[in-house]
PDB file of C-alpha atoms in Angstrom:
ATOM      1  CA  UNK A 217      81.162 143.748 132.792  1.00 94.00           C
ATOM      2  CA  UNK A 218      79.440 147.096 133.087  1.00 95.00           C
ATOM      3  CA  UNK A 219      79.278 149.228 136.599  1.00 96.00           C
ATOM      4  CA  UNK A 220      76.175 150.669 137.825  1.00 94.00           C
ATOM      5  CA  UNK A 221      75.353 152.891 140.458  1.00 89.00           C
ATOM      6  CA  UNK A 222      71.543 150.860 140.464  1.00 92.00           C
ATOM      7  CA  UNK A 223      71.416 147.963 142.786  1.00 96.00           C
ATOM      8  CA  UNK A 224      69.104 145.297 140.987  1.00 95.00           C
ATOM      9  CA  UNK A 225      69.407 141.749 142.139  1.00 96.00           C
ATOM     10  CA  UNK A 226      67.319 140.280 138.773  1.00 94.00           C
ATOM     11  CA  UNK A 227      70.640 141.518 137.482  1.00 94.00           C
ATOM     12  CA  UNK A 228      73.153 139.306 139.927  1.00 95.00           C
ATOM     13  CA  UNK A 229      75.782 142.495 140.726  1.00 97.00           C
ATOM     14  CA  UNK A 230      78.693 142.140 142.613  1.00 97.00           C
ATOM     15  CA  UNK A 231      81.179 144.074 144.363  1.00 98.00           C
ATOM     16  CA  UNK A 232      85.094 143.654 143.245  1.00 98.00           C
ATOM     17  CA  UNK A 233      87.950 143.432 145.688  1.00 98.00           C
ATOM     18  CA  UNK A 234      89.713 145.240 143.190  1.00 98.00           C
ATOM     19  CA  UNK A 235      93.128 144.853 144.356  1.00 98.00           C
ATOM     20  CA  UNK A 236      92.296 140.649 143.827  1.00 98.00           C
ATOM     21  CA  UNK A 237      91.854 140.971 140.119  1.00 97.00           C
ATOM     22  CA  UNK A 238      94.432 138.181 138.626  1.00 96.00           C
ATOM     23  CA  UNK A 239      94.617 136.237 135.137  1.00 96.00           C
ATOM     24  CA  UNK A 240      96.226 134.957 132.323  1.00 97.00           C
ATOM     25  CA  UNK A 241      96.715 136.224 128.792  1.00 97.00           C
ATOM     26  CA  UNK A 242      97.561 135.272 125.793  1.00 96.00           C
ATOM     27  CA  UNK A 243      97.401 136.114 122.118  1.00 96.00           C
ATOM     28  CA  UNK A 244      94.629 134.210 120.230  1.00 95.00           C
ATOM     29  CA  UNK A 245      95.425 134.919 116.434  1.00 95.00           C
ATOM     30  CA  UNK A 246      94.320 138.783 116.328  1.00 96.00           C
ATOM     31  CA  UNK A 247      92.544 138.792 119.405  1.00 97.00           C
ATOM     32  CA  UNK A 248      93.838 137.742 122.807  1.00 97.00           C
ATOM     33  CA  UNK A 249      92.293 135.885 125.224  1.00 97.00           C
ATOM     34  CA  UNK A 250      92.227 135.995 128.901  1.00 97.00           C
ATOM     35  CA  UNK A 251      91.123 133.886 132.299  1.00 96.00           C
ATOM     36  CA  UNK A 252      90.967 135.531 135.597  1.00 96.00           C
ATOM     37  CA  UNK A 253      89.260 135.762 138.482  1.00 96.00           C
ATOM     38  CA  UNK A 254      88.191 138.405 141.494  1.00 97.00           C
ATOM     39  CA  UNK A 255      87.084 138.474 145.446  1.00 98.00           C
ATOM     40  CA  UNK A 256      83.848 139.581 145.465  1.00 98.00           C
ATOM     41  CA  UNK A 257      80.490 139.786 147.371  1.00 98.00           C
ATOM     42  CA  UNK A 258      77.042 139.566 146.046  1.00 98.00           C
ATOM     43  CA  UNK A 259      73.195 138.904 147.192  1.00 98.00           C
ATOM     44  CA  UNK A 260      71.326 136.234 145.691  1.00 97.00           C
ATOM     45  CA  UNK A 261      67.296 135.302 146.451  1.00 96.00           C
ATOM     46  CA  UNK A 262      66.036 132.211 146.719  1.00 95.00           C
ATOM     47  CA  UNK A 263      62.791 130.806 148.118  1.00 95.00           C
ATOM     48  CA  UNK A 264      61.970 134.671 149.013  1.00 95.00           C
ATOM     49  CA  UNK A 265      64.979 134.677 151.714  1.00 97.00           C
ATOM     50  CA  UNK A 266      68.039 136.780 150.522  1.00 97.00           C
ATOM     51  CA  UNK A 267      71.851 135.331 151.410  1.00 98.00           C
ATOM     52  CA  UNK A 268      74.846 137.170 151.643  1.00 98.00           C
ATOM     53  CA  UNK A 269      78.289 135.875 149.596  1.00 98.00           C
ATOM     54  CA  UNK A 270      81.452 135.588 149.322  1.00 98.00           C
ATOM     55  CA  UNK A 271      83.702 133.831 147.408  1.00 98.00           C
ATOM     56  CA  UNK A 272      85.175 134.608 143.717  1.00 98.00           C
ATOM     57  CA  UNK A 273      83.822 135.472 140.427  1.00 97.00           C
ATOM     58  CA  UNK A 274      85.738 134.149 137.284  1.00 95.00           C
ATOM     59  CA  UNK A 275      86.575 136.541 134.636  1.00 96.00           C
ATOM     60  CA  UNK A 276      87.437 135.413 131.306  1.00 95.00           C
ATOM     61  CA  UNK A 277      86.657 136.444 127.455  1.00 96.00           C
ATOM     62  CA  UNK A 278      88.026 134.622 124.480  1.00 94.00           C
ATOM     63  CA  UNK A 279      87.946 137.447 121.779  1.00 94.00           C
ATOM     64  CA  UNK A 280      89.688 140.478 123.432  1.00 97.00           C
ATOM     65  CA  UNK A 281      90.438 143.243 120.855  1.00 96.00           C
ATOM     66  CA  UNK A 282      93.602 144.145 123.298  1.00 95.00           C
ATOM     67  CA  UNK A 283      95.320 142.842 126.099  1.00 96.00           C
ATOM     68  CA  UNK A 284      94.151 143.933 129.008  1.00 96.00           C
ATOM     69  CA  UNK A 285      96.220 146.964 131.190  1.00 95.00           C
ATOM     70  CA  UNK A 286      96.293 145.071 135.273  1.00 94.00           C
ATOM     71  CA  UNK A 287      97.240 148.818 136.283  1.00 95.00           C
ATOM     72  CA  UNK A 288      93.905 149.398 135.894  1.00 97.00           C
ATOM     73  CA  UNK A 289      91.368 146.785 137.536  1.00 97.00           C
ATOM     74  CA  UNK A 290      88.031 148.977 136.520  1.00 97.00           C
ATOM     75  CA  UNK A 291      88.766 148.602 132.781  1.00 96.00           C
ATOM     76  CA  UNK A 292      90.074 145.039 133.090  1.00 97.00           C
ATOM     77  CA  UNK A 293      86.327 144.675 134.484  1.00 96.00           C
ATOM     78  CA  UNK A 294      84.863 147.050 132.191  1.00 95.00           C
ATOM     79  CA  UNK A 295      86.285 144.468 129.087  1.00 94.00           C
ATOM     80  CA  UNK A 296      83.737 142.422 127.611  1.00 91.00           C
ATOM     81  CA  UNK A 297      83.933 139.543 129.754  1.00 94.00           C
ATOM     82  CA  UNK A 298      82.180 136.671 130.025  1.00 91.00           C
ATOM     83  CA  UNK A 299      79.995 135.667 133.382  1.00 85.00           C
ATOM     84  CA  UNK A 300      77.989 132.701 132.572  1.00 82.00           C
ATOM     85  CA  UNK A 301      78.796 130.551 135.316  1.00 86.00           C
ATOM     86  CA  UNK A 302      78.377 133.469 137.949  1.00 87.00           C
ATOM     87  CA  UNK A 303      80.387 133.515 141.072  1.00 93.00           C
ATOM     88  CA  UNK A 304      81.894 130.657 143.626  1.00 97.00           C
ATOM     89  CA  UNK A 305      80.152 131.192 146.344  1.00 98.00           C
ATOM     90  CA  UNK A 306      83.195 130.096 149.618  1.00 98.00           C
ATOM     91  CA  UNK A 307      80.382 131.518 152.370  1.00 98.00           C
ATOM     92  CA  UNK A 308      76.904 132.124 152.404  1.00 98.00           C
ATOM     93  CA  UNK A 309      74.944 133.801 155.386  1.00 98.00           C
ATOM     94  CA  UNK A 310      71.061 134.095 155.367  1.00 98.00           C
ATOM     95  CA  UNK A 311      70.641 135.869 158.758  1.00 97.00           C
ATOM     96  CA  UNK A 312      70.531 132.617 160.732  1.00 97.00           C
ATOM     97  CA  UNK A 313      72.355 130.106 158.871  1.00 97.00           C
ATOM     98  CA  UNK A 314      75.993 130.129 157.721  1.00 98.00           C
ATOM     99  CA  UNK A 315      77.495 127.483 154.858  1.00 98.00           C
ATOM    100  CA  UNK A 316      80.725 127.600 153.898  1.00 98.00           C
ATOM    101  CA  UNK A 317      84.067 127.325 155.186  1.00 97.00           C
ATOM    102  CA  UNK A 318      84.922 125.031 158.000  1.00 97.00           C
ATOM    103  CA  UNK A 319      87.873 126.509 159.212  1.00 98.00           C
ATOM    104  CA  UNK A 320      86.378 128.321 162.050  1.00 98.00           C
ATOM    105  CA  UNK A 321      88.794 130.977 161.573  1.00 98.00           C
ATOM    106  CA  UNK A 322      87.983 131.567 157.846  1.00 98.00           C
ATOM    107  CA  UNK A 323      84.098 131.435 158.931  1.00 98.00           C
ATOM    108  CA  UNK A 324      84.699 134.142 161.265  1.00 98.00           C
ATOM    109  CA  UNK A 325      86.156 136.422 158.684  1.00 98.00           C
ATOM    110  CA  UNK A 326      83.243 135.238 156.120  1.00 98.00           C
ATOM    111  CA  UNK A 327      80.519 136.536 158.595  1.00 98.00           C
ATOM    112  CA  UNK A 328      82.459 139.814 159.739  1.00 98.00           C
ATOM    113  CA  UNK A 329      81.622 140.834 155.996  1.00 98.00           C
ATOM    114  CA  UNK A 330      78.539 138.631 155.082  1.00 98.00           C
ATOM    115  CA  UNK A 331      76.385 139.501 158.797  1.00 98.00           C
ATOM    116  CA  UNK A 332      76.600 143.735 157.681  1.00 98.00           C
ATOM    117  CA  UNK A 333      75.887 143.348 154.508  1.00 97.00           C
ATOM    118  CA  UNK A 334      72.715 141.215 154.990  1.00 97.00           C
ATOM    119  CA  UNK A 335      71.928 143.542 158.106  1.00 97.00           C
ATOM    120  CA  UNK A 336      72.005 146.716 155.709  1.00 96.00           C
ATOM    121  CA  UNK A 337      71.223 144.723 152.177  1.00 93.00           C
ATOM    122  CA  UNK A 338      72.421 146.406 149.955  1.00 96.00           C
ATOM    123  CA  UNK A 339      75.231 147.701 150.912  1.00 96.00           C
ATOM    124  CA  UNK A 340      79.046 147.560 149.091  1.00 97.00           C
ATOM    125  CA  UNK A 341      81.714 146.194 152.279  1.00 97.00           C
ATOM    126  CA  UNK A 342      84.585 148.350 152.755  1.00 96.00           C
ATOM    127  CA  UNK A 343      87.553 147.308 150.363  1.00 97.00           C
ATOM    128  CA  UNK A 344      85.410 146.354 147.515  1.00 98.00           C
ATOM    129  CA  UNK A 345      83.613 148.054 144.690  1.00 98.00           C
ATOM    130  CA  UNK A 346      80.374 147.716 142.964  1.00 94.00           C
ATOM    131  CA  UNK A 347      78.134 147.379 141.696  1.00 97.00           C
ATOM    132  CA  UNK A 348      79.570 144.892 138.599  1.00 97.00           C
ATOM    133  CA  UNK A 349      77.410 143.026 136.254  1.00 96.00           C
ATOM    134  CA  UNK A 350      77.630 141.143 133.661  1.00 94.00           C
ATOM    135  CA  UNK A 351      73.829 141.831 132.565  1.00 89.00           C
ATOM    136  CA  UNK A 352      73.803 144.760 129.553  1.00 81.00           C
ATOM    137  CA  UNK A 353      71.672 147.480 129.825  1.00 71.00           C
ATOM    138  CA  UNK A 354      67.601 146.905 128.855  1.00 58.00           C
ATOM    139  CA  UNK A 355      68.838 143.070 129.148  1.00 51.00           C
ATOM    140  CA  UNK A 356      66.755 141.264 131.596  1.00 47.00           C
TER     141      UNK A 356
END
């Protein structure tokens, strides 16, 4: 993943609960490979209406030179991970409809992040940082 300081949907960014960051490593011959995952927020467009989410994004990469340091979430995200499959999306808010959890506890928590952010779009929640994507620069 690469940080930028750009907001660009096209480029599907998220923001990192970095204190979340977990995984698995192991050597792979001479690279090593790992599977993780992260908290995180992120906007998404469809139909011209823009939703709010939260949920997790998985991090994984099958060809790391070196194992990755967990001391240091920013350059476990800055490895050369693989996004593909995007984020799981637990809650989604689109400024008049919420999906997600049915817990109405866990819902409650959803929207006390997902109702700001969509309110000020885009803006990074407290306790997470951004913006993270897996796009590479002049990619589109």
């Amino acid at each position: 993943m690469r940080r930028t300081d750009r907001f660009l949907i096209s480029q599907k960014p998220y923001a990192i609960a970095l204190n979340t960051i977990t995984g698995n490593q192991h050597p792979r011959g001479d690279r090593h490979a790992f599977s993780g995952r992260a908290t995180a927020v992120w906007y998404r467009r469809k139909q011209g209406i823009t939703r709010a989410c939260i949920g997790e994004v998985k991090l994984w990469s099958h060809y790391l030179p070196e194992p990755l340091n967990f001391d240091d979430p920013r350059a476990v995200l800055a490895a050369d991970l693989d996004g593909r499959y995007g984020g799981d999306c637990h809650g989604r808010w689109d400024g008049e409809r919420y999906w997600g959890a049915q817990k109405p506890e866990t819902m409650e928590v959803h929207l006390a992040v997902l109702r700001p952010m969509l309110a000020a779009d885009p803006i990074i929640p407290a306790g997470f940082d951004g913006w993270w994507t897996f796009h590479t620069e002049g990619a589109r």
